[in-house]
Short mmCIF file of C-alpha atoms in Angstrom, two decimals:
data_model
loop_
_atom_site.label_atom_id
_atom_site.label_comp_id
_atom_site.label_asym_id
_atom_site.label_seq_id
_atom_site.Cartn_x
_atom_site.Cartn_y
_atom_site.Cartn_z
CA UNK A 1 -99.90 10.52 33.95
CA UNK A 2 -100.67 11.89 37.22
CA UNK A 3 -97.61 10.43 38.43
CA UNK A 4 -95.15 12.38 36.49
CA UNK A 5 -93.49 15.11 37.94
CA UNK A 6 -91.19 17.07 35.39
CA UNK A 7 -92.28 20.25 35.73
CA UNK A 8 -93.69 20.14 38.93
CA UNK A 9 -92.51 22.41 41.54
CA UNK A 10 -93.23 22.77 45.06
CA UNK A 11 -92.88 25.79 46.70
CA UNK A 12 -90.97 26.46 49.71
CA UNK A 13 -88.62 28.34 51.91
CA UNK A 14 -85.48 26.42 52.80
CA UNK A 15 -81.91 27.46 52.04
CA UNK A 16 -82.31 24.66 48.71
CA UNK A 17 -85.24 26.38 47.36
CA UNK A 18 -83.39 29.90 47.67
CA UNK A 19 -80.09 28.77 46.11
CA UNK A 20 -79.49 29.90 43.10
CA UNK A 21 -80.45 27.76 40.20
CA UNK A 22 -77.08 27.63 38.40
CA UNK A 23 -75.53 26.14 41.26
CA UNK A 24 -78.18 23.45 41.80
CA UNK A 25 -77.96 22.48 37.91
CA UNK A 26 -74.10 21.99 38.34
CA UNK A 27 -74.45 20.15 41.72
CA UNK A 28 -76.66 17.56 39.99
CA UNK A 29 -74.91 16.95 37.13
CA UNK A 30 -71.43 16.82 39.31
CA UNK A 31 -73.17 14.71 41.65
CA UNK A 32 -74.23 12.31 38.67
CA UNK A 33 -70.79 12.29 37.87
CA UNK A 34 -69.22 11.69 40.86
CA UNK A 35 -71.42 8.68 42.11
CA UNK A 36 -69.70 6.61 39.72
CA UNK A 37 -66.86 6.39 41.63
CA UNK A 38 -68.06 4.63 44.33
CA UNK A 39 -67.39 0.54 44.42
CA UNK A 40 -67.87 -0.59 48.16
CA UNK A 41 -70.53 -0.23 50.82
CA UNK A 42 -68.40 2.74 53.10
CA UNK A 43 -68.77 4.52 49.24
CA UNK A 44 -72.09 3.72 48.36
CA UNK A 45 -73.01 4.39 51.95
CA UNK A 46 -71.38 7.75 52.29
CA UNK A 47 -73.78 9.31 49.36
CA UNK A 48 -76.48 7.57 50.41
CA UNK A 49 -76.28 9.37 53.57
CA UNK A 50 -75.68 12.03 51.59
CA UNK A 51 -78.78 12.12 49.17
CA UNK A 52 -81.05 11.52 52.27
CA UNK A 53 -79.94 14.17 53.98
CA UNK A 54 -80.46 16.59 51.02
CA UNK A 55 -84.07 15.46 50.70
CA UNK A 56 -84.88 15.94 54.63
CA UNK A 57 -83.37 19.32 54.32
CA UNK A 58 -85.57 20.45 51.06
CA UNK A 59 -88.63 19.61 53.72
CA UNK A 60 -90.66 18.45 50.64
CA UNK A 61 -92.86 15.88 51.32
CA UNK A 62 -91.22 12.40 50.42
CA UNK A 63 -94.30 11.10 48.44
CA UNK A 64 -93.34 13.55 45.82
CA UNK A 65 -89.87 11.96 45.54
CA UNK A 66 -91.87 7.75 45.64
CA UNK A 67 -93.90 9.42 42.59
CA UNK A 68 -90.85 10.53 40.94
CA UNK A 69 -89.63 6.44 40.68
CA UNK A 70 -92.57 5.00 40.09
CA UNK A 71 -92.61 5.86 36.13
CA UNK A 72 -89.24 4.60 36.14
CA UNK A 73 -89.11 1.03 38.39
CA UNK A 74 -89.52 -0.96 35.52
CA UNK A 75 -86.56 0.61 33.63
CA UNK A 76 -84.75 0.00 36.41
CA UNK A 77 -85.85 -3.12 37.27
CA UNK A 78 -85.15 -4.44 33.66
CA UNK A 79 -81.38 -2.75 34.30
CA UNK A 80 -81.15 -4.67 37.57
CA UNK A 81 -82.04 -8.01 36.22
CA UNK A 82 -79.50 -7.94 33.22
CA UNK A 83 -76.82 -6.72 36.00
CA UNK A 84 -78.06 -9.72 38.14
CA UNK A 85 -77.94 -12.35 35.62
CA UNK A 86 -75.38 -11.65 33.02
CA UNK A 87 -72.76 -10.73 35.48
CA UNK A 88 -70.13 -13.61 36.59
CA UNK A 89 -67.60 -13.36 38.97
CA UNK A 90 -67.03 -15.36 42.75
CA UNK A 91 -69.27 -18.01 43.89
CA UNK A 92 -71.72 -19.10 41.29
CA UNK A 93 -74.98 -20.72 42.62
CA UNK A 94 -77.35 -20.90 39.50
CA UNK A 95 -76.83 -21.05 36.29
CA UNK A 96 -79.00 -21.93 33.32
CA UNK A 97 -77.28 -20.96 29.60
CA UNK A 98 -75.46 -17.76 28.97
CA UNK A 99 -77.80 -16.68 32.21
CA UNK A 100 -75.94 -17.20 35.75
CA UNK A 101 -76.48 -16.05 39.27
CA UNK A 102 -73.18 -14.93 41.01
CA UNK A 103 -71.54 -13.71 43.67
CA UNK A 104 -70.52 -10.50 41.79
CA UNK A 105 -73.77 -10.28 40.02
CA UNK A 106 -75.86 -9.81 43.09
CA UNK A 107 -73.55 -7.02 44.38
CA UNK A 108 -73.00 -5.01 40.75
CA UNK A 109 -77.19 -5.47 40.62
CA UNK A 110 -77.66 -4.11 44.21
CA UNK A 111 -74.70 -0.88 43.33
CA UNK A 112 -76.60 -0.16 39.95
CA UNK A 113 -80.07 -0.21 42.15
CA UNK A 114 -79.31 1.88 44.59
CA UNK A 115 -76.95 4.57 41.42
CA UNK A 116 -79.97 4.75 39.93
CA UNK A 117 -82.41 5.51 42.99
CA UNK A 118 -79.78 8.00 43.76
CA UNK A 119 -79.95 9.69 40.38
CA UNK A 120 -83.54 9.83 40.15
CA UNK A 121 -83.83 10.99 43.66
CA UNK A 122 -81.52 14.21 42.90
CA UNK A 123 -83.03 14.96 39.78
CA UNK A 124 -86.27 15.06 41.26
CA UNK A 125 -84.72 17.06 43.92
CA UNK A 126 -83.97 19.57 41.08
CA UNK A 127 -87.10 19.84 39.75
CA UNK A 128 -88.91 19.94 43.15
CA UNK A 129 -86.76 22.90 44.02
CA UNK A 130 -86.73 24.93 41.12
CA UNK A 131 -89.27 26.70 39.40
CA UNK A 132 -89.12 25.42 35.69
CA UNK A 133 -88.69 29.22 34.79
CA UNK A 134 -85.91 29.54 36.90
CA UNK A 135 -84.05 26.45 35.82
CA UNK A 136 -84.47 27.49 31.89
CA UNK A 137 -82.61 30.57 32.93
CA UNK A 138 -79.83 28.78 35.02
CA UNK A 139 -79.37 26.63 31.94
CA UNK A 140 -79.04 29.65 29.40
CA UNK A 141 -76.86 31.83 32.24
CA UNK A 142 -74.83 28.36 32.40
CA UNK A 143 -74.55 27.93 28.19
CA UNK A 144 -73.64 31.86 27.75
CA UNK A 145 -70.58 31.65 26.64
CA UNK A 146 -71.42 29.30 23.69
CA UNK A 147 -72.85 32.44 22.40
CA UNK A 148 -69.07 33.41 21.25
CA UNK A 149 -69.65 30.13 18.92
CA UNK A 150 -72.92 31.87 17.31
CA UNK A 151 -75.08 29.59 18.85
CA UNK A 152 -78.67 30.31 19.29
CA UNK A 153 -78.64 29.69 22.92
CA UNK A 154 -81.25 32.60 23.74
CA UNK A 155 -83.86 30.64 21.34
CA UNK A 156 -82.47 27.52 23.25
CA UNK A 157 -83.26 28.63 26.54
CA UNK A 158 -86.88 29.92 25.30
CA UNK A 159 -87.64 26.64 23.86
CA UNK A 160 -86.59 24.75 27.40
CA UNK A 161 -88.74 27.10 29.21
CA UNK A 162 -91.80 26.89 26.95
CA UNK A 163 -91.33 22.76 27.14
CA UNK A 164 -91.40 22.76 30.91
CA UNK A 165 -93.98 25.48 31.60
CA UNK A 166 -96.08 23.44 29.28
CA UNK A 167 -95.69 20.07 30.91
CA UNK A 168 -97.66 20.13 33.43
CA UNK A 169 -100.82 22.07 31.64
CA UNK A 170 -100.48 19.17 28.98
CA UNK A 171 -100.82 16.71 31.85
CA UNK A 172 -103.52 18.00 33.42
CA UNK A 173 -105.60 18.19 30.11
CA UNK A 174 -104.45 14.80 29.20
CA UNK A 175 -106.27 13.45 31.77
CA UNK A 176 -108.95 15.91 31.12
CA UNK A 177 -109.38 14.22 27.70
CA UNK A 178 -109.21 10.58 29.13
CA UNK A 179 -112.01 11.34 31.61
CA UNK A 180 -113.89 12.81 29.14
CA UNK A 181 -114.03 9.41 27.09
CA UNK A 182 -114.12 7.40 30.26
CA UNK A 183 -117.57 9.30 30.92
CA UNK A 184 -118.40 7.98 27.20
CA UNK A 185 -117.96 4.57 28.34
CA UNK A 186 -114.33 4.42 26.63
CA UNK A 187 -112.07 1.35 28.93
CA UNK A 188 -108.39 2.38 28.85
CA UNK A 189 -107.95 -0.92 31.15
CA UNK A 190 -109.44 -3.90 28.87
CA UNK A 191 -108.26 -6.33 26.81
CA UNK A 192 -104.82 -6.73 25.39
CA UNK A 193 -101.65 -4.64 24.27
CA UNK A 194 -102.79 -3.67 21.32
CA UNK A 195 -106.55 -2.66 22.45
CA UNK A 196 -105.37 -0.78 25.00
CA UNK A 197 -103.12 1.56 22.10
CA UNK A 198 -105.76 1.56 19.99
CA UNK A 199 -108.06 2.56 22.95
CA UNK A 200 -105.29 5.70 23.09
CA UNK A 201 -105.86 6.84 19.58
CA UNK A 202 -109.03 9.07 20.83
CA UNK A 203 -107.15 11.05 23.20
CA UNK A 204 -104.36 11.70 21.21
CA UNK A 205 -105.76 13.05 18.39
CA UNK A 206 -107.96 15.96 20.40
CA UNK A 207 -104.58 16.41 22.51
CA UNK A 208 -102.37 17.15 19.35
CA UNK A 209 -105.02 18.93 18.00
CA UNK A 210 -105.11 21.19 21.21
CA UNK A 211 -101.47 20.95 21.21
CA UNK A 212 -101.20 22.85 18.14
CA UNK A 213 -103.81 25.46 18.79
CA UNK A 214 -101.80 26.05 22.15
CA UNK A 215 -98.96 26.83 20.63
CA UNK A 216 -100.55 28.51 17.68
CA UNK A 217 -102.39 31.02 20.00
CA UNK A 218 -98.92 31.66 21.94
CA UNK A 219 -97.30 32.22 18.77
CA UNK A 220 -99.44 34.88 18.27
CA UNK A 221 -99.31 36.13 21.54
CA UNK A 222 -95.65 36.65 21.19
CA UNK A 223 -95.46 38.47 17.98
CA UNK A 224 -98.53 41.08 19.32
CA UNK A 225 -96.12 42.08 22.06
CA UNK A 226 -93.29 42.46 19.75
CA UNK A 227 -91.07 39.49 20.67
CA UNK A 228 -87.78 39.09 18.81
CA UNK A 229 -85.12 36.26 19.70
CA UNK A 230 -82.37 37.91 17.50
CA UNK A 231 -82.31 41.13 19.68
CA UNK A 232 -80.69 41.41 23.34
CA UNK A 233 -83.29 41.37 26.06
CA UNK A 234 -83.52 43.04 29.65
CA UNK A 235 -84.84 40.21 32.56
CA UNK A 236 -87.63 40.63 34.68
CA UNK A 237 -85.40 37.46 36.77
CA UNK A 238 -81.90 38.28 37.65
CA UNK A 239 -79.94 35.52 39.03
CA UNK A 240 -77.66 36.06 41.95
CA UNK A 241 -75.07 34.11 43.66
CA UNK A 242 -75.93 33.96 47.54
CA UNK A 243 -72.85 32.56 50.12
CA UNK A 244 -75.00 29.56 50.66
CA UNK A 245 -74.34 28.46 46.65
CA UNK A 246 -70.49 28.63 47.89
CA UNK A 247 -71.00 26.89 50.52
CA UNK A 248 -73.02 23.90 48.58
CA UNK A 249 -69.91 23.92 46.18
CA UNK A 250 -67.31 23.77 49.40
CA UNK A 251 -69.62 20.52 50.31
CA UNK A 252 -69.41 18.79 47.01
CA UNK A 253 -65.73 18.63 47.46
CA UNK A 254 -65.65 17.54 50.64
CA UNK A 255 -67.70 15.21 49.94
CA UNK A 256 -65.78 14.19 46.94
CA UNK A 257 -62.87 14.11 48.97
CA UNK A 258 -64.67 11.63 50.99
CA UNK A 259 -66.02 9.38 48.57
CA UNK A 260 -61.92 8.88 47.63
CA UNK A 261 -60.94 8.09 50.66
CA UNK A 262 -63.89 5.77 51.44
CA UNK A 263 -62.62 4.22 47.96
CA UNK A 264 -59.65 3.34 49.35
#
């Protein structure tokens, strides 16, 4: 648990931090988009380059971004190993059934490896960045005009920024819970699969239950200081678009640019 990190943000004061979260939402999500066009190692190089330079200029600490894998390796791992074994193509040196190692296998495993890392690495990047409040509001600034569609985006965007202010407090008093039982002699760690689930049960159960009262009490809260999500609402955060967001966006097409011609 303590290795999660959605939710987590780490203050700071470099030009990412400061850019406005709109632009940093679209950036990722381009970015995701456009690393699927690269198919050789001058491509796959290029936004490698690319995605490590981002990170050293965020100046967060890299553990944070190691931590942000971690929950994911075997995902990707299992991803890896059906790329590296069910794809054929060139030189063939092992195979065993409908299983085969290839030429073209180890490179389309090694591409997806490193797409994913990539991925990961920028979402985290996101998240590091960005206040979970801030991002909630880039995402309903950024879904506005589904509004003309009478969509319930403003309930949207509360619901997104409840869910990730929440995270992390649900975290913490997860493991709260578990060392509570661990002190009651409770082993999370022994036996087999299905000990270890049923050794789960007892911290579930107080955590929905806590859960529930949570949200019950905020709830409440909201409705004593006259909250409404039908009616149009002033912002304590305003969003602004600085010359540095411009200049992000000016990047992603050059880099775009580049990742064609390194295609080529």
């Amino acid at each position: 648990m303590d290795k999660l990190i959605l939710g987590r943000f780490v203050p700071g004061d470099t030009w990412i931090h400061h850019m406005d979260p709109r632009s940093k939402i679209l950036i990722s999500f381009y970015f995701i988009a456009i690393i699927f066009l690269a198919n050789n190692v001058a491509s796959y190089a290029l936004m490698i380059a690319f995605t490590l330079g981002v990170i050293f200029l965020s100046g967060v600490d890299q553990k944070f971004f190691f931590r942000g894998v971690r929950p994911l390796f075997f995902l990707i791992l299992i991803t890896v190993l059906f790329q590296l074994f069910l794809t054929r193509g060139g030189h063939v040196y092992w195979q065993f059934g409908p299983f085969a190692l290839s030429q073209y296998g180890i490179i389309s495993s090694i591409y997806v490896f490193l797409r994913f890392m990539m991925i990961i690495l920028m979402s985290t990047l996101l998240t590091l960045t960005t206040a979970p409040l801030m991002i909630a509001d880039g995402i309903e600034a950024l879904l506005n005009p589904l509004k003309k569609l009478h969509l319930p985006i403003d309930q949207l965007a509360l619901m997104i920024s409840l869910a990730l202010r929440f995270v992390p407090t649900l975290m913490d008093e997860t493991m709260a819970i578990m060392n509570a039982q661990r002190a009651r002699g409770l082993d999370f760690g022994d036996g087999g699969l299905m000990k270890r689930v049923k050794a789960m049960v007892p911290v579930l159960i107080p955590l929905f239950v806590n859960t529930f009262s949570r949200a019950g009490d905020l709830a409440i809260a909201m409705e004593s200081r006259g909250y409404n999500g039908e009616t149009e609402r002033t912002r304590y955060r305003v969003l602004q678009w600085h010359a540095v967001d411009t200049i992000a966006i000016i990047v992603m097409v050059v880099l775009t640019a580049a990742l064609i011609f390194a295609r080529n």
